[in-house]
Short mmCIF file of C-alpha atoms in Angstrom, two decimals:
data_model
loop_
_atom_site.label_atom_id
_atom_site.label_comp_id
_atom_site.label_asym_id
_atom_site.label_seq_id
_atom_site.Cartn_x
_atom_site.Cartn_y
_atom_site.Cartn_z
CA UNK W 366 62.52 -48.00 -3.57
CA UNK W 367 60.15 -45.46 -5.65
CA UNK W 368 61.91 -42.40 -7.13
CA UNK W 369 59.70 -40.89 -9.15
CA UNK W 370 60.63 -37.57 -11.83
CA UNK W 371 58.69 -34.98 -9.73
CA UNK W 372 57.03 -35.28 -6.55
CA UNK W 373 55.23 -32.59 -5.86
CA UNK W 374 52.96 -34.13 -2.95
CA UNK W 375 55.48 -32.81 -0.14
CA UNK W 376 55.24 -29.24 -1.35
CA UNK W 377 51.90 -29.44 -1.45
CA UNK W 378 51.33 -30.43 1.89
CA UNK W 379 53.90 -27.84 3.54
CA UNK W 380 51.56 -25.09 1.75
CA UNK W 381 48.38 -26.62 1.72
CA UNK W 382 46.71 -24.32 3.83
CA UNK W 383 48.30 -21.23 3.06
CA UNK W 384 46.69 -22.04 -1.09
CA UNK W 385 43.61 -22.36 0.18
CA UNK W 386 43.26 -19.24 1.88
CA UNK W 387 44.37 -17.67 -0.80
CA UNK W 388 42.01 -19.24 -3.19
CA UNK W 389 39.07 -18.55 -0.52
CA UNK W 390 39.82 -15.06 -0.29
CA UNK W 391 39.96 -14.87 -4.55
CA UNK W 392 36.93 -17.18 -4.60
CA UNK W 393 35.23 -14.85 -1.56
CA UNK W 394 35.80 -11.56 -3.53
CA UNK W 395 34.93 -12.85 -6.87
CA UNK W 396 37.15 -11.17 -8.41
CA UNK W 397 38.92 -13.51 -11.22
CA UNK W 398 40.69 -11.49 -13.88
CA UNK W 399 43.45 -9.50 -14.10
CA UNK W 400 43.04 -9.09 -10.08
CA UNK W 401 45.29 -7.75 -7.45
CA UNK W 402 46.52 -11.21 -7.52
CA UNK W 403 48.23 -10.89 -10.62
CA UNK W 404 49.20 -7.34 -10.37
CA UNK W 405 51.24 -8.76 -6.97
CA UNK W 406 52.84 -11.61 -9.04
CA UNK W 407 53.60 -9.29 -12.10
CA UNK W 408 55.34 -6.33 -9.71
CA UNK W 409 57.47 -9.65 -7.32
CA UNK W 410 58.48 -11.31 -10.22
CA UNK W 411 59.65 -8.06 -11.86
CA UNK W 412 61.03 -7.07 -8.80
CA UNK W 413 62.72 -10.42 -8.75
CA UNK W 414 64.33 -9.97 -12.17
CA UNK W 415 65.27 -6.53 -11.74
CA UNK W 416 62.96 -5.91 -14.43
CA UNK W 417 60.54 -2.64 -14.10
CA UNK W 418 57.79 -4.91 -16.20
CA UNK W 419 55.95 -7.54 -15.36
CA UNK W 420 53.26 -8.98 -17.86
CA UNK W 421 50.86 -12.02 -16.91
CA UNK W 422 49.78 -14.06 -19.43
CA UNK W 423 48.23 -17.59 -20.14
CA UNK W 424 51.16 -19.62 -20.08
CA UNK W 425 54.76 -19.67 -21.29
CA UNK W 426 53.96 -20.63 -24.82
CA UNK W 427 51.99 -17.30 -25.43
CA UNK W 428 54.49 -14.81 -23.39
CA UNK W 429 57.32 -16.25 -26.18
CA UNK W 430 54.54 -15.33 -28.98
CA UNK W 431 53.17 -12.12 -27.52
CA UNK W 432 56.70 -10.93 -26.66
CA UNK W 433 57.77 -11.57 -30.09
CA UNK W 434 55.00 -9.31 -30.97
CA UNK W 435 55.51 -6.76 -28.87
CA UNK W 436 59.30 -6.19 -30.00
CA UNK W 437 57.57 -5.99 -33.90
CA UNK W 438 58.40 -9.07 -35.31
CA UNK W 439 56.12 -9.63 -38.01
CA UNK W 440 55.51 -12.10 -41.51
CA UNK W 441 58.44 -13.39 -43.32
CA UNK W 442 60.90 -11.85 -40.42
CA UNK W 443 63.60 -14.28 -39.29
CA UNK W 444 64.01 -15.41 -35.54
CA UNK W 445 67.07 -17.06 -34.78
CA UNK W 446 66.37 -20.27 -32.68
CA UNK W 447 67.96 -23.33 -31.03
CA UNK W 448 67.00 -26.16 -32.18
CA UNK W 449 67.18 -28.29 -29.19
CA UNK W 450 64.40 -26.84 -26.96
CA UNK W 451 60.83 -27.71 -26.14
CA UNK W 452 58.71 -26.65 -29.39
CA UNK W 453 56.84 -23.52 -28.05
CA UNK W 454 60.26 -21.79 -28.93
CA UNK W 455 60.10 -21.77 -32.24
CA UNK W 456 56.20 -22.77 -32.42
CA UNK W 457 56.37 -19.00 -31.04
CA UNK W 458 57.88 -17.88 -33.96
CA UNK W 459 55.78 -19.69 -36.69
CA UNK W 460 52.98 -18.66 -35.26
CA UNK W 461 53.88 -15.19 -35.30
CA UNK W 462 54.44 -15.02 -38.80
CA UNK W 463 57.98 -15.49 -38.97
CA UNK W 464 60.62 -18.10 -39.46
CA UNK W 465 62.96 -19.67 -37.42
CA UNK W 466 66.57 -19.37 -38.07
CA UNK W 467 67.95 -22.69 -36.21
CA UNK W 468 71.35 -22.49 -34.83
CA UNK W 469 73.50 -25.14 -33.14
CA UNK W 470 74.29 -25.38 -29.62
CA UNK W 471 77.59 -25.19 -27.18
CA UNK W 472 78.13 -29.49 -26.43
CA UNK W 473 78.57 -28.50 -22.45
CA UNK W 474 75.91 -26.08 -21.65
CA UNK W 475 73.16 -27.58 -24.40
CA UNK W 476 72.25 -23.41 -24.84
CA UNK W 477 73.09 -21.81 -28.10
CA UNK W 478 76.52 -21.53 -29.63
CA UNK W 479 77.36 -17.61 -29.95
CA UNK W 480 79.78 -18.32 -32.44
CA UNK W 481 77.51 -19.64 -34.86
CA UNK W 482 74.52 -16.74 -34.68
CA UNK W 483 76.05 -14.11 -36.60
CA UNK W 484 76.36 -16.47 -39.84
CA UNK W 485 72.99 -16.79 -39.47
CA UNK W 486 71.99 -13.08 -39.68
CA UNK W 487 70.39 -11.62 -42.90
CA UNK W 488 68.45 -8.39 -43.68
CA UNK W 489 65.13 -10.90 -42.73
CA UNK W 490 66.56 -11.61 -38.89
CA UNK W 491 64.74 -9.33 -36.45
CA UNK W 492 65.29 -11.05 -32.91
CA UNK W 493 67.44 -13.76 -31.52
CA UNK W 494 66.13 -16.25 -28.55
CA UNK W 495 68.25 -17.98 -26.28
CA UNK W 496 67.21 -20.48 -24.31
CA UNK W 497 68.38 -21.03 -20.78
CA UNK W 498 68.04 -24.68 -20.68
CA UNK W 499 67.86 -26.96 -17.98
CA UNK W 500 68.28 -23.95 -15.53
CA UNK W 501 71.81 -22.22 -16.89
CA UNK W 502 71.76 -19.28 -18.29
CA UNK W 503 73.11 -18.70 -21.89
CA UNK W 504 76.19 -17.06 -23.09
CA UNK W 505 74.17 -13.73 -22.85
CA UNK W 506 77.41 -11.06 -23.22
CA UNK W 507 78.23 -11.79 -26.69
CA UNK W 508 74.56 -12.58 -27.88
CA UNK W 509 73.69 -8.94 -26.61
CA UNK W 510 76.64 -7.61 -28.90
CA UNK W 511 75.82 -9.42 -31.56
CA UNK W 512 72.01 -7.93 -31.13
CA UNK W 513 73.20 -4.64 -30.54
CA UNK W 514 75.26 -4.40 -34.02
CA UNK W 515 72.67 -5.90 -35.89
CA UNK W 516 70.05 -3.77 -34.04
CA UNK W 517 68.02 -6.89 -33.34
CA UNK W 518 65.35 -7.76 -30.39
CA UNK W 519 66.23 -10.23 -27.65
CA UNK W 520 64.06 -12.79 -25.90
CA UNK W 521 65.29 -14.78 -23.63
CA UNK W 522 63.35 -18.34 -23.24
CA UNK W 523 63.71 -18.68 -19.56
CA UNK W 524 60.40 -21.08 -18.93
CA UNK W 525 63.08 -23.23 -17.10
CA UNK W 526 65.35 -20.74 -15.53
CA UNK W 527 63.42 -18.35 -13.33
CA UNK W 528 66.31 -17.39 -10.80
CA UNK W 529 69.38 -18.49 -12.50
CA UNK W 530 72.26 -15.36 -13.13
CA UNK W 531 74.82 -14.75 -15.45
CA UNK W 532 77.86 -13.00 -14.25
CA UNK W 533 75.48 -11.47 -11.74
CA UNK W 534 73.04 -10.17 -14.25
CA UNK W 535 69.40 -11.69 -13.62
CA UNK W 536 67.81 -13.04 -16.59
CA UNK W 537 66.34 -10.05 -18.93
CA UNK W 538 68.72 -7.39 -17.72
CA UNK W 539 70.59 -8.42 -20.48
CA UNK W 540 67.49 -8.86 -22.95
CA UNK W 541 64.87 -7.37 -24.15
CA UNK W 542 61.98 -9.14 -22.90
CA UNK W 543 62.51 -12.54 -20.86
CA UNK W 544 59.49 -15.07 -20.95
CA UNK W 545 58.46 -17.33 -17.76
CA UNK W 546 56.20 -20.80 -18.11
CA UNK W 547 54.35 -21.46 -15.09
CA UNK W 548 54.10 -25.04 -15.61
CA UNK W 549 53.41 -26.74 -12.92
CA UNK W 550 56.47 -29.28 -13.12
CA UNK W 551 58.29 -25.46 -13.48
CA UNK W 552 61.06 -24.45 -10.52
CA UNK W 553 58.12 -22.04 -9.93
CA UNK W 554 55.08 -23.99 -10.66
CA UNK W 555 50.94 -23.18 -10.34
CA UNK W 556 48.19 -25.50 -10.61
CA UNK W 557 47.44 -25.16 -14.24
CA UNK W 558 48.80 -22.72 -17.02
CA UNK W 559 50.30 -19.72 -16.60
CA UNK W 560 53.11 -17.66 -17.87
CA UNK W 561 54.90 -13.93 -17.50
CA UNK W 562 57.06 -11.50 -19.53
CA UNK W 563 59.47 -9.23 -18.07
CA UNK W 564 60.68 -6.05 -19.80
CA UNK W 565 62.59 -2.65 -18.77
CA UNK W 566 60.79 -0.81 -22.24
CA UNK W 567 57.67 0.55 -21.05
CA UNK W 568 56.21 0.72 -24.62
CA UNK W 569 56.81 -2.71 -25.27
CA UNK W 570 55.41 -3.87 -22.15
CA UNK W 571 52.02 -1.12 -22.64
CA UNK W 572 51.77 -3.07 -25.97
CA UNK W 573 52.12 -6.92 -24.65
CA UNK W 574 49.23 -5.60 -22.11
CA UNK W 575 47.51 -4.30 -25.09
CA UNK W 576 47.79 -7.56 -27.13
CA UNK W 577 46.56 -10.07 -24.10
CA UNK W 578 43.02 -8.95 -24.11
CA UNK W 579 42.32 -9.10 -27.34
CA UNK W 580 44.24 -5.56 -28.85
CA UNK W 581 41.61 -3.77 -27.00
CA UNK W 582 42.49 -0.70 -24.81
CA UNK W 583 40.19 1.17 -24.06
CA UNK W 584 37.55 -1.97 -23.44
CA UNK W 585 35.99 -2.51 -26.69
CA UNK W 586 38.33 -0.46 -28.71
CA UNK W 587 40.69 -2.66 -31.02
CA UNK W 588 43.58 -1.01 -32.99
CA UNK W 589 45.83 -4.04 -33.03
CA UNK W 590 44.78 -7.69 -33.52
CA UNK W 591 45.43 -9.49 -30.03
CA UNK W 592 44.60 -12.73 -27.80
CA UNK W 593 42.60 -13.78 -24.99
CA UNK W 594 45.79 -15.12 -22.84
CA UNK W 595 45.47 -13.71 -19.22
CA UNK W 596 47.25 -15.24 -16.22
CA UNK W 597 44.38 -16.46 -14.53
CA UNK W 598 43.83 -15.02 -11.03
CA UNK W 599 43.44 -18.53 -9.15
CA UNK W 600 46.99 -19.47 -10.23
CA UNK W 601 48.22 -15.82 -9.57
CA UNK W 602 46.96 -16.55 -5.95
CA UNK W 603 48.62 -20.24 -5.95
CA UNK W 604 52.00 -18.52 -7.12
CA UNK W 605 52.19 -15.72 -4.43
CA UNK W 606 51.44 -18.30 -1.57
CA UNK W 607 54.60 -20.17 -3.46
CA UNK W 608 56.92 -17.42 -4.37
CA UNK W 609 58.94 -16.35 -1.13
CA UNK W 610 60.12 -20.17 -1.26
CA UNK W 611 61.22 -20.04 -4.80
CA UNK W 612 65.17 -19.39 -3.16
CA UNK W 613 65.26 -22.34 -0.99
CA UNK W 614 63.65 -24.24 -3.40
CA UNK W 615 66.52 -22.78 -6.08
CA UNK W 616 69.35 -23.93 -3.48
CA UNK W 617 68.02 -27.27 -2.82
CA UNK W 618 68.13 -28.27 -6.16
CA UNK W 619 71.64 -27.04 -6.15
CA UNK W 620 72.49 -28.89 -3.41
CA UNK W 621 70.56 -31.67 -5.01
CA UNK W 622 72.64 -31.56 -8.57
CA UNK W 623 75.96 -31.27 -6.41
CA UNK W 624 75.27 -34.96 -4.69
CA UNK W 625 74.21 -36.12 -7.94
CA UNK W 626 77.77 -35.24 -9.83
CA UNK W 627 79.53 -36.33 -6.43
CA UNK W 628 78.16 -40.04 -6.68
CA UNK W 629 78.19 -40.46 -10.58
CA UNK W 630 82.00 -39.47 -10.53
CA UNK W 631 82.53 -41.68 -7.85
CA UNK W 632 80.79 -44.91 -9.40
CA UNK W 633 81.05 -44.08 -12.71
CA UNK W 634 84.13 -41.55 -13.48
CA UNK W 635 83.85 -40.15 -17.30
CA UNK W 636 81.16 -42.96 -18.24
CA UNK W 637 78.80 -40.59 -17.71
CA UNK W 638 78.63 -36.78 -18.49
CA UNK W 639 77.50 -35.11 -15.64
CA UNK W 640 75.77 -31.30 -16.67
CA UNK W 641 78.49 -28.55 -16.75
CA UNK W 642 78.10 -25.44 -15.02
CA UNK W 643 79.73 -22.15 -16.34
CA UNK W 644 82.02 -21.10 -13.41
CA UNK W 645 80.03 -17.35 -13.81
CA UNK W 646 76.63 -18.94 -13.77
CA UNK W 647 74.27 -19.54 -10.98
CA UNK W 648 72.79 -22.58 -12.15
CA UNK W 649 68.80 -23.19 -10.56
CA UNK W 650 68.92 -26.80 -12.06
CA UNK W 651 65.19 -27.17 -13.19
CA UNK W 652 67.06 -30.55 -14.65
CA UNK W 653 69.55 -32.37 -14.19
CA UNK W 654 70.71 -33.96 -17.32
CA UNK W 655 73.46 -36.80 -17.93
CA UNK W 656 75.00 -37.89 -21.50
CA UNK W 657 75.72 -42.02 -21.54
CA UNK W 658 75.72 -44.34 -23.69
CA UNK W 659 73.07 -46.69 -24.56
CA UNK W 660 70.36 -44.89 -23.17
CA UNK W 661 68.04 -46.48 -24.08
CA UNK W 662 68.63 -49.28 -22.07
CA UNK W 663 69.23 -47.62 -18.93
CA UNK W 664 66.69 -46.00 -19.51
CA UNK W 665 64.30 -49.12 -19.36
CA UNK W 666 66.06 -50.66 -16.58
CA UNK W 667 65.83 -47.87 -14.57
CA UNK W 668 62.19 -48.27 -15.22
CA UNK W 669 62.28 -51.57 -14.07
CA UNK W 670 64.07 -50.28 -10.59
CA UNK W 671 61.33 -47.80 -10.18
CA UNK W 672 63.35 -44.66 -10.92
CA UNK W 673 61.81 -42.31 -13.39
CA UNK W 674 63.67 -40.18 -16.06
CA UNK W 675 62.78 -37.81 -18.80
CA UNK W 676 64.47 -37.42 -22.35
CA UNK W 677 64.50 -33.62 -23.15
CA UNK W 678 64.60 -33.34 -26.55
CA UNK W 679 64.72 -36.80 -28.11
CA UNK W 680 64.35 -35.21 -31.84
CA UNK W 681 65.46 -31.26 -32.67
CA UNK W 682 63.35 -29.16 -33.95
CA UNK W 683 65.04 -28.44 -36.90
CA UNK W 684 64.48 -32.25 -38.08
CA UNK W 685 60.55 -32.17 -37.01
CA UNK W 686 58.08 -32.72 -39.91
CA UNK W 687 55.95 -29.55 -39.06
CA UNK W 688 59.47 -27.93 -40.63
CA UNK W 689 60.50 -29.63 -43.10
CA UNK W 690 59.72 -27.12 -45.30
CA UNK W 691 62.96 -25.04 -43.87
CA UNK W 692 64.56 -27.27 -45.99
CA UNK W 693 67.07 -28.74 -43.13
CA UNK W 694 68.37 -32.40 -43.18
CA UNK W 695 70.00 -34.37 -40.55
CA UNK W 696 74.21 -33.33 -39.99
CA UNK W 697 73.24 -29.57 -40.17
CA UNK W 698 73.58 -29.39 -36.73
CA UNK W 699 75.78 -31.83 -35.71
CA UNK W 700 75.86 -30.79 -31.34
CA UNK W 701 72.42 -30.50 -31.34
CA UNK W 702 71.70 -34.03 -32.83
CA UNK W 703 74.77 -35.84 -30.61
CA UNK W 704 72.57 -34.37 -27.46
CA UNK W 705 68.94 -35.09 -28.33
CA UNK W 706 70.43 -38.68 -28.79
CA UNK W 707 72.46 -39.01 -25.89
CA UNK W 708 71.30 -36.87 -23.09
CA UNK W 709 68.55 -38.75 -19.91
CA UNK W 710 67.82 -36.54 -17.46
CA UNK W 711 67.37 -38.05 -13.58
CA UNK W 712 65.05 -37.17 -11.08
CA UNK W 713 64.94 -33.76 -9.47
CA UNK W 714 62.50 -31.82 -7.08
CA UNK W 715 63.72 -29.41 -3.84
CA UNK W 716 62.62 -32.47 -1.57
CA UNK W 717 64.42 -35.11 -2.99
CA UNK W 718 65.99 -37.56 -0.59
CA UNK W 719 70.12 -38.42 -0.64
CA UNK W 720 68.99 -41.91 -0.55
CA UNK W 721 66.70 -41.87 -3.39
CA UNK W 722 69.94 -40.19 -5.16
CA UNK W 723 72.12 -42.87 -4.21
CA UNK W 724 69.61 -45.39 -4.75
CA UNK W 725 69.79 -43.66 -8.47
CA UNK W 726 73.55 -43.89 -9.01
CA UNK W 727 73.67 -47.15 -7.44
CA UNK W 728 70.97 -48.86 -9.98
CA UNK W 729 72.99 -46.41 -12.86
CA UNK W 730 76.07 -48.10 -11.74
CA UNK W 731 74.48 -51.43 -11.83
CA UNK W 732 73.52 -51.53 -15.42
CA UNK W 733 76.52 -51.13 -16.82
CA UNK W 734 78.22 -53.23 -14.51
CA UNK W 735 75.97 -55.99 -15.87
CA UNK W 736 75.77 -54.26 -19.68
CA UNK W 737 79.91 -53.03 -20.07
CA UNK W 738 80.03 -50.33 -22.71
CA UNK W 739 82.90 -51.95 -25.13
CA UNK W 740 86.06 -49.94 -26.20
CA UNK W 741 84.79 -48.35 -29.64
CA UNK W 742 81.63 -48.07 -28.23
CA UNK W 743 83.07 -45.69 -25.37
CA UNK W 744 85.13 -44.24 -28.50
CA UNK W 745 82.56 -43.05 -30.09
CA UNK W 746 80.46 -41.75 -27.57
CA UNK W 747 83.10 -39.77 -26.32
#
C-alpha cells in the first residue's frame, strides 16, 4: 500500500469543474487584479474570522511582513518569535528591519511558552507573534495581557490554522492582525501563492492595502515605500470554488487525527507521543505530529513501506546560520531543540482512508517491534 503526505488528486476531482468555471468566467472577463474575486475571498474569510478586514496579498510570507508593517514596526525594533516555526516567521521580521526576539515553546502544544515572553520584553520589543502550529491555537489569553501592558502589536502566524478557536475566540479576535498562507498543501489551499491578513483596525488594514501596490494610493502617488504582493485573481477564484468546504474538510481531519491517537495508543501505548490538544481548543490539525525515538530510522523504513512523512522543523531558527549573528548557541532553548529533534509528522489530508491509517500504525508498530527502543534509551527520550 501507497500512503503518500498529501493527496490532493481526490479534491481535485470532486471540484474540478466547479474551478474551471470559475477560472473561465475570470479568464472570459479579463479582469486579473485585485478583482471581485478577491474582494469575495477578502470579505468570506473576514467574515469567517469575525474579523471586519480582509487583506489579499501574495502569499503568507508577505501578509507576516506587510502586517508587521502596518502595526509600525520599523529598524532595530524587536519582534518576539518562536523559534520552532517555518522561517517566513521571523524571515518576516528581518526583513522588516527588525529583530527577532526568540522564545521557547510549551513541550505539548509546540506553540510559544507565555511564561517565558515577558523576560524577553525591552524598550526595543514592539510586537509579539504566536504561531498556531500544526493547527492549535496558542495560549492567546495571557499573550494578549502581556501585549496589552506592554502596549505591544500582535500577529498571530496562523498560515496553518485557518479555522482553529481558542476558548471560542476565532483566530485574530484576540490579535491584532492574523496572517493566512494559501499554500497549496494549506487546510485551505490554491493553485499557487497566495496569502491574507485579517484585522478589526481599519487604519491598519487602509495602510496594508496601501503598502501591497507599491505605497501608492491614489495610482501613481507614493507616500510610503510598499510591494508588488497582490493575491492574484486566478487563485482568488480557485479559493472561493474551495471555501464553503473548508468545515468538512476541518472535521475530517479531526476525525482523521482522532483514529490516528486511537491506533498508536493501542499498538504502541506511551512509545510514541501522540499531539496534545488543549481541552479549550478546536484543533483543525493541518498536521499531525508524533514525538519517538529514533526517528530517523522510522523514518526511512517507513519510506521503504511506502508511507510518506514530513519533519517540521528539523533545526530552530534560532540555531540557523542566517542568525548567528543574534548571538544564540545551542541549550538556549532547550523545548524547542528536544522537538525539532524528535517530532515526524504522519500523513494527513480530509480524504485519507482508515486503512491507509492503520496500514501507518501497523508498519510504525512494526519497526520497533523489529528495532526495541532499550531502557535508557526510552529514559531519555521521555
Amino acid at each position: 500500500m501507497k500512503v503518500p503526505m498529501l493527496d490532493l488528486s481526490e479534491q481535485y476531482q470532486s471540484l474540478k469543474e466547479e474551478i474551471f468555471a470559475s477560472l473561465e468566467d475570470i479568464m472570459s472577463g479579463s479582469r486579473f487584479i485585485l478583482g471581485d474575486n478577491v474582494k469575495k475571498l477578502e470579505q468570506d474569510v473576514a467574515e469567517y474570522s469575525a474579523a471586519k478586514h480582509g487583506v489579499g496579498v501574495a502569499n503568507g510570507s508577505d501578509a507576516l511582513h506587510i502586517s508587521l508593517l502596518g502595526c509600525g514596526v520599523k529598524q532595530g525594533d524587536e519582534v518576539i518569535v518562536p523559534s520552532f516555526t517555518f522561517f517566513a516567521t521571523a524571515g518576516a521580521v528581518a526583513r522588516a528591519g527588525a529583530v527577532p526576539v526568540f522564545v521557547d515553546i510549551d513541550p505539548k502544544t509546540y506553540n510559544i511558552d507565555p511564561a517565558k515572553i515577558e523576560a524577553a520584553v525591552t524598550e526595543k520589543t514592539k510586537a509579539i507573534i504566536p504561531v498556531h502550529l500544526y493547527g492549535q491555537m496558542a495560549d492567546m489569553e495571557p499573550i494578549a495581557e502581556i501585549a496589552k501592558k506592554h502596549n505591544l502589536a500582535i500577529i498571530e502566524d496562523a498560515a496553518q490554522a485557518i479555522g482553529s478557536k481558542y476558548k471560542g475566540k476565532n483566530v485574530g479576535e484576540l490579535g491584532t492582525t492574523a496572517t493566512y498562507s494559501f499554500f497549496p498543501t494549506k487546510n485551505l489551499g490554491g493553485y499557487g501563492d497566495g496569502g491574507m491578513i485579517i484585522t478589526n483596525d481599519e487604519d491598519i488594514a487602509e495602510t496594508m492595502r496601501v503598502i501591497r501596490v507599491h505605497g501608492s494610493k491614489p495610482k501613481y502617488y507614493h507616500h510610503i515605500l510598499g510591494y508588488n504582493s497582490r493575491l492574484d485573481e486566478l487563485q482568488a477564484g480557485i479559493l472561493n470554488v474551495k471555501f464553503p468546504h473548508l468545515n468538512t474538510w476541518s472535521e475530517a481531519r479531526r476525525e482523521k487525527a482522532a483514529i490516528y491517537t486511537e491506533l498508536l495508543k493501542e499498538k504502541l501505548g506511551d512509545l510514541v507521543v501522540t499531539p496534545f490538544v488543549e481541552e479549550h481548543n478546536y484543533h483543525v490539525f493541518h498536521q499531525y505530529t508524533i514525538q519517538v525515538p529514533d526517528r530517523t530510522g522510522l523514518q526511512e523504513f517507513l519510506k521503504e513501506q511506502g508511507i510518506g512523512s514530513m519533519i517540521y522543523y528539523p533545526k530552530p531558527l534560532h540555531l540557523q546560520p542566517v542568525f548567528k549573528e543574534l548571538g544564540y548557541k545551542e541549550g538556549d532553548l532547550p523545548e524547542t531543540e528536544k522537538a525539532a529533534d524528535r517530532v515526524l509528522s504522519l500523513p494527513m489530508f480530509p480524504e485519507l482512508k482508515r486503512e491507509q491509517q492503520e496500514y501507518v500504525v501497523e508498519q510504525i508498530a512494526a519497526y520497533f517491534s523489529k528495532n526495541p527502543v532499550n531502557e535508557s534509551k526510552e529514559k531519555s527520550f521521555a
